[in-house]
XYZ file of C-alpha atoms in Angstrom:
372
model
C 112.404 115.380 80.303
C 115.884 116.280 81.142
C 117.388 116.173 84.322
C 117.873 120.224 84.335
C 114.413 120.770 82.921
C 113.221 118.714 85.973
C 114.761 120.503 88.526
C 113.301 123.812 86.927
C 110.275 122.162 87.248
C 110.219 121.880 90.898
C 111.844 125.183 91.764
C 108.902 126.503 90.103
C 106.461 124.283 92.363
C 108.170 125.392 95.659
C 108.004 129.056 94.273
C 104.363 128.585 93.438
C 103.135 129.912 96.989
C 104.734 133.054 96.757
C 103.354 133.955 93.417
C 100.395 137.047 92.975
C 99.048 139.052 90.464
C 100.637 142.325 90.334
C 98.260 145.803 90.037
C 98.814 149.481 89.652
C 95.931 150.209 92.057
C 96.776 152.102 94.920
C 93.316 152.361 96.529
C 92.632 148.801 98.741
C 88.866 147.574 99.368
C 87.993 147.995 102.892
C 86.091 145.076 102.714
C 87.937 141.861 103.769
C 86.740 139.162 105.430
C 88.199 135.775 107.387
C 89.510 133.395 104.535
C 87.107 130.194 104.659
C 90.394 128.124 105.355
C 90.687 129.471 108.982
C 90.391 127.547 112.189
C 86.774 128.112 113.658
C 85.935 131.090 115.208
C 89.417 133.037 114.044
C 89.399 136.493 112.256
C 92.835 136.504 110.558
C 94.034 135.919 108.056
C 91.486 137.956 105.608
C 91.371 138.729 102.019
C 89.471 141.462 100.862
C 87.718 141.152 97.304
C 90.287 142.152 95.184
C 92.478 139.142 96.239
C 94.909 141.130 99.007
C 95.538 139.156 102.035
C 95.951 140.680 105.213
C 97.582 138.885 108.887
C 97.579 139.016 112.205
C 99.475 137.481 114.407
C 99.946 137.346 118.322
C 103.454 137.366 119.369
C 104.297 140.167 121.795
C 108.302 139.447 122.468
C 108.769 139.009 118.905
C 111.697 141.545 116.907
C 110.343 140.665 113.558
C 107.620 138.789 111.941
C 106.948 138.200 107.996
C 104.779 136.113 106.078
C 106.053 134.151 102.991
C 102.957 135.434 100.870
C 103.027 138.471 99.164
C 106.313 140.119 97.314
C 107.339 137.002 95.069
C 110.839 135.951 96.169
C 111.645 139.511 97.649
C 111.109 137.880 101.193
C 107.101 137.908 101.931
C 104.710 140.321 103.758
C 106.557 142.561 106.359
C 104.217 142.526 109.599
C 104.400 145.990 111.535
C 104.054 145.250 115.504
C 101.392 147.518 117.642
C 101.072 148.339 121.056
C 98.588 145.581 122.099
C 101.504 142.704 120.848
C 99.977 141.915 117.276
C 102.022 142.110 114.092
C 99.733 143.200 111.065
C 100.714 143.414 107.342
C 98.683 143.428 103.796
C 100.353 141.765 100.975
C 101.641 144.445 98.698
C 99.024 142.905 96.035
C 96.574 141.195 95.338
C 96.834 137.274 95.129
C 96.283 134.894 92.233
C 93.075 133.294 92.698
C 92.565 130.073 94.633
C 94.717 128.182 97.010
C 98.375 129.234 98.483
C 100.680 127.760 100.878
C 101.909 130.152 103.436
C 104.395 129.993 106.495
C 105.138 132.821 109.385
C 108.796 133.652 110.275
C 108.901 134.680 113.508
C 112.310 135.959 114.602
C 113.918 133.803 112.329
C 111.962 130.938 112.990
C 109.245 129.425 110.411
C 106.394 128.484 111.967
C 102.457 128.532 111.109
C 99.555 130.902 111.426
C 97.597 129.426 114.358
C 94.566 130.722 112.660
C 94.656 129.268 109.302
C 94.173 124.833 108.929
C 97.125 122.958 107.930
C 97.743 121.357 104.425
C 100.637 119.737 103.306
C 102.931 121.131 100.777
C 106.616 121.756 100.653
C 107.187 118.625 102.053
C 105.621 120.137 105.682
C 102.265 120.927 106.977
C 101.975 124.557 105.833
C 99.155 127.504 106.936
C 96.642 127.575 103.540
C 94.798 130.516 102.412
C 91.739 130.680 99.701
C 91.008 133.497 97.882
C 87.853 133.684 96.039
C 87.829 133.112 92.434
C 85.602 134.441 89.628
C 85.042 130.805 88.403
C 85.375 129.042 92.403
C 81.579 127.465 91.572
C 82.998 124.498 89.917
C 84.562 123.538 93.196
C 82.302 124.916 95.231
C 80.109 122.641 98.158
C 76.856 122.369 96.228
C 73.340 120.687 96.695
C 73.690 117.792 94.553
C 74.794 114.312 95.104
C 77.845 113.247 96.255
C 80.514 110.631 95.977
C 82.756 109.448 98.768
C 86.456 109.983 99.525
C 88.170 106.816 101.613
C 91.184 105.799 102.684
C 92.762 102.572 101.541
C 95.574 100.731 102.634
C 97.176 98.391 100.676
C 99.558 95.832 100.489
C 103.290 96.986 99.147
C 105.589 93.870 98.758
C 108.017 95.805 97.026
C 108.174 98.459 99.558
C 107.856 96.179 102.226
C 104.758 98.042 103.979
C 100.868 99.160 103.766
C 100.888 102.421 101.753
C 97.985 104.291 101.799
C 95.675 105.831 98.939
C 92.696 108.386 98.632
C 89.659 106.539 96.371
C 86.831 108.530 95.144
C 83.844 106.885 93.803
C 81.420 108.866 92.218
C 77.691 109.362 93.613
C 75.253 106.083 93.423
C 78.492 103.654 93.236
C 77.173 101.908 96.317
C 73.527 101.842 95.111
C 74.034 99.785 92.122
C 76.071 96.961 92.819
C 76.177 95.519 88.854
C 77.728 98.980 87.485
C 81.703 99.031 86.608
C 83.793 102.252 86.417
C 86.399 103.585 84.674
C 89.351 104.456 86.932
C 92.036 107.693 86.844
C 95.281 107.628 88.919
C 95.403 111.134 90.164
C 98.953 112.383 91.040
C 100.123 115.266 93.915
C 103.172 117.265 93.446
C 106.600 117.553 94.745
C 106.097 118.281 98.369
C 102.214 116.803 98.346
C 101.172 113.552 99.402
C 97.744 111.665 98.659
C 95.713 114.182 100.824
C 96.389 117.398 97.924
C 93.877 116.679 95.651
C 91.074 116.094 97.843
C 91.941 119.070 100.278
C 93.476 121.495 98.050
C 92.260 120.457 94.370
C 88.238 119.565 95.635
C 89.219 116.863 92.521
C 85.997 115.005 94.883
C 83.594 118.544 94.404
C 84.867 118.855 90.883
C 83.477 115.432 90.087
C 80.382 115.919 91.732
C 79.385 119.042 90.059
C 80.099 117.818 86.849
C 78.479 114.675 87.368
C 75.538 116.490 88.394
C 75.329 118.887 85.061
C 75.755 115.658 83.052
C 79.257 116.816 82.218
C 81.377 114.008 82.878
C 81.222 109.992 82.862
C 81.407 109.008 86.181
C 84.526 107.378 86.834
C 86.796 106.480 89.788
C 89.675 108.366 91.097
C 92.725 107.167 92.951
C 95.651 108.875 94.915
C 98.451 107.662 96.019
C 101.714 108.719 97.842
C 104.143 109.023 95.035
C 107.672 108.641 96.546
C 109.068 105.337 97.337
C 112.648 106.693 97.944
C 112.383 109.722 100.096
C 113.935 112.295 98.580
C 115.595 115.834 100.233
C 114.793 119.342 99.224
C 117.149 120.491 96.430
C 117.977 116.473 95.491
C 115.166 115.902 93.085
C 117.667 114.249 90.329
C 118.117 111.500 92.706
C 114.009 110.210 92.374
C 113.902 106.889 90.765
C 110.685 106.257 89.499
C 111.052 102.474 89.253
C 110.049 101.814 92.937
C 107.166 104.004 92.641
C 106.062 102.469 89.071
C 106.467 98.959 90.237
C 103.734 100.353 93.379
C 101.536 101.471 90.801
C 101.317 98.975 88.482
C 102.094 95.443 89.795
C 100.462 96.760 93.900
C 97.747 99.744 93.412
C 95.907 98.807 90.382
C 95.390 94.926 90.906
C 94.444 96.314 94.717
C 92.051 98.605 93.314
C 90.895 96.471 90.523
C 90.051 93.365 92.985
C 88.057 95.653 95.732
C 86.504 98.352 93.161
C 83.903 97.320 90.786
C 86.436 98.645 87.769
C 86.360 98.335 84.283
C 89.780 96.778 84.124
C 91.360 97.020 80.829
C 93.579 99.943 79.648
C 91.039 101.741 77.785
C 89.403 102.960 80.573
C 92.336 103.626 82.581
C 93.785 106.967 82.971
C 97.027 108.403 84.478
C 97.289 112.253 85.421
C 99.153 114.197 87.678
C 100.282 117.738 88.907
C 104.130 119.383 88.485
C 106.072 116.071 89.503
C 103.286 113.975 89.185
C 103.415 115.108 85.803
C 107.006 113.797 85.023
C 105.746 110.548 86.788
C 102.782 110.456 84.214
C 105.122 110.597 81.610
C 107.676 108.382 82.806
C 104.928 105.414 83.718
C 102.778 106.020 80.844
C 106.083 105.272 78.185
C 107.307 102.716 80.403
C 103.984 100.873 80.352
C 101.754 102.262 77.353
C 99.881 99.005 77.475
C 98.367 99.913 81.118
C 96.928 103.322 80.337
C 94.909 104.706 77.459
C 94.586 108.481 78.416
C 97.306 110.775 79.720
C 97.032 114.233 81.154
C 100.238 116.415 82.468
C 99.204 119.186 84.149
C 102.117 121.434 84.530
C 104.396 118.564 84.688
C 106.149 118.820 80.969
C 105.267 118.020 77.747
C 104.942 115.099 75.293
C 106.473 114.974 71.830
C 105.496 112.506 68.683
C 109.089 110.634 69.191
C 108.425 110.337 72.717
C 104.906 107.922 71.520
C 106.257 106.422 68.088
C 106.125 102.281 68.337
C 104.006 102.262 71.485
C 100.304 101.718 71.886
C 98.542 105.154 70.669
C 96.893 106.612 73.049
C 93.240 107.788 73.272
C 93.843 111.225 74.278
C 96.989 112.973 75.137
C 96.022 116.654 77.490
C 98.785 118.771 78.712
C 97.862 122.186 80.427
C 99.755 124.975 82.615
C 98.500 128.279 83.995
C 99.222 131.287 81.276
C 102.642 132.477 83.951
C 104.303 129.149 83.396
C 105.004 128.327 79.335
C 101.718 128.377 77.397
C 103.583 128.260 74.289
C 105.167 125.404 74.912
C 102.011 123.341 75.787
C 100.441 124.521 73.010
C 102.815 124.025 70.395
C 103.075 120.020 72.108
C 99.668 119.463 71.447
C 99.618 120.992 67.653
C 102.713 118.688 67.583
C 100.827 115.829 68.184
C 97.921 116.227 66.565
C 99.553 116.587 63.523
C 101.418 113.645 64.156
C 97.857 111.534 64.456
C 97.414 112.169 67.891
C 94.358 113.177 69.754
C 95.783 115.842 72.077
C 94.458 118.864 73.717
C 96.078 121.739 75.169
C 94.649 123.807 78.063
C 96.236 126.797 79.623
C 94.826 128.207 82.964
C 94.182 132.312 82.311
C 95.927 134.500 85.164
C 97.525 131.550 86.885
C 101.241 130.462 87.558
C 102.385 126.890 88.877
C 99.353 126.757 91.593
C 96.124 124.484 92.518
C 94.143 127.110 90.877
C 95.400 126.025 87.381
C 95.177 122.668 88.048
C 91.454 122.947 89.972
C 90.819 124.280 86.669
C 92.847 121.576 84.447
C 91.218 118.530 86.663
C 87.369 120.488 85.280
C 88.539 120.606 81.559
C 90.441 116.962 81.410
C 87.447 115.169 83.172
C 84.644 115.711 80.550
C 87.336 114.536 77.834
C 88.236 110.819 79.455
C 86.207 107.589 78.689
C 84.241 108.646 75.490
């Protein structure tokens, strides 16, 4: 991946929360109801079941006030102020499906909505908003069992600290203490941190559900912080990812591998990740082909037959995007590869740009596909 392609890459991610599914319909459902990201007990924001989101917010000496969801990059959801002191506004239309950052500017000021919870994305705690897909019941909270999501610290020589990680082990891994797992390091995007794929992805529901329709091997799932040299917004070329790899590699796994009941041997050992945790995949996965035996970029680039000649071959290659990004590209990758002798698969997210939604829905196709 070139250093231009990269930084495409990431204007893209930092775009993603602005981006919505434009309709001709002029008539909008009267039917909305509190998003279930909200604080308790708060009414706004809503979104209505064709995806439109509408705010609310209190702020009666305020000139202006816009939200950053809603018209692309043509500067958000105007708010219109009434007499009691509350700006209101309805995205122009509706909203892809699934998760969005979202901020309030407020005079000028960004700030967040005091009635939505916090997640972190563009490199800040940011307001997140939910609306309901068609296919949401593979991530949805169901009655079956479930695994556990802990926090880790672990030792960083290299960094000179305790970093922290996210572990998921799957339901019964504390019941039978003879059974060994596979393991897949699970990477956030520019702007995440470890916390994305648990709050915003449900990677933990994901798992569970599958598990419980006999789906899926069970397997382990680790997620760690991937910077090691903090880098500013707009300086992406200067990431190195030979701090970060070095973390990974010679820290996290033989951490995770001496306090997990693994299976600890590159075939069942998997590396994924998300936008820049994507070009990290790649990057790691050619540096060190004898660590990993599956791969999985979700909107994070692209593999070619050069890139794996003279390395170990991996067991499965699967790259994926949401149908706004470049489908074709994927695509054409994984015919690339399998022609080459590869076993690749290519999976593109229907009515879906650079957002959690596509890769909710890449985590639910590329699980099923590792360990066999």
């Amino acid at each position: 991946m070139t250093r231009t392609t990269t930084a495409l890459l990431f204007a893209a991610a930092l775009l993603s929360a602005n981006s919505f599914a434009q309709t001709n319909s002029s008539t909008i459902a009267d039917d909305f109801k509190p998003s279930v990201l909200n604080q308790p007990g708060q009414e706004y924001p809503q979104v209505n079941s064709q995806g439109y989101a509408r705010f609310r917010i209190n702020a009666p000496k305020a000139d202006s006030v816009k939200v950053s969801l809603g018209l692309g990059g043509r500067g958000g959801t105007k708010l219109t102020k009434g007499a009691d002191g509350f700006w209101t506004g309805t995205t122009e239309g509706p909203m892809d499906e699934g998760f969005h950052y979202y901020n309030v500017t407020v005079d000028g000021g960004k700030f967040n909505d005091p009635g939505a919870q916090n997640y972190y994305g563009s490199v800040r705690w940011e307001s997140g908003i939910e609306i309901p897909a068609h296919d949401q019941a593979f991530y949805e909270l169901k009655a079956v069992p479930h695994g556990n999501v802990q926090q880790i610290l672990f030792p960083s020589k290299s960094t000179g600290t305790s970093r922290r990680a996210f572990v998921y082990t799957p339901p019964g891994y504390e019941k039978d203490k003879s059974k060994k797992y596979p393991v897949l390091y699970l990477q956030h995007g520019w702007g995440e941190d470890e916390t994305a794929w648990s709050n915003q992805g449900h990677a933990n529901l994901i798992m569970d559900n599958l598990i419980a329709e006999n789906k899926t091997k069970p397997f382990i799932i680790v997620m760690t912080y991937g910077m090691t040299n903090e880098v500013k917004f707009g300086k992406i070329r200067e990431f190195k990812i030979d701090p970060f790899q070095t973390v990974l590699t010679d820290e996290l796994i033989p951490y995770v591998d001496a306090n997990f009941r693994t299976l600890a041997n590159r075939d069942n050992r998997a590396m994924a990740g998300l936008s820049m945790g994507g070009m990290e995949t790649k990057m790691i996965t050619l540096n060190k082909p004898e660590t990993f035996g599956y791969y999985g970029l979700l909107s994070g680039g692209l593999y070619n037959p050069e890139d794996l000649n003279g390395k170990a071959k991996p067991k499965l290659v699967f790259i994926s995007c949401g149908s706004r990004e470049r489908p074709d590209g994927v695509k054409k990758a994984a015919t690339d590869l399998t022609a080459a002798g590869y076993k690749a698969v290519s999976y593109v997210s229907e009515n879906t740009g650079h957002e959690f939604q596509t890769w909710r829905r890449s985590l639910h196709e590329l699980a099923p596909m590792l360990f066999n």
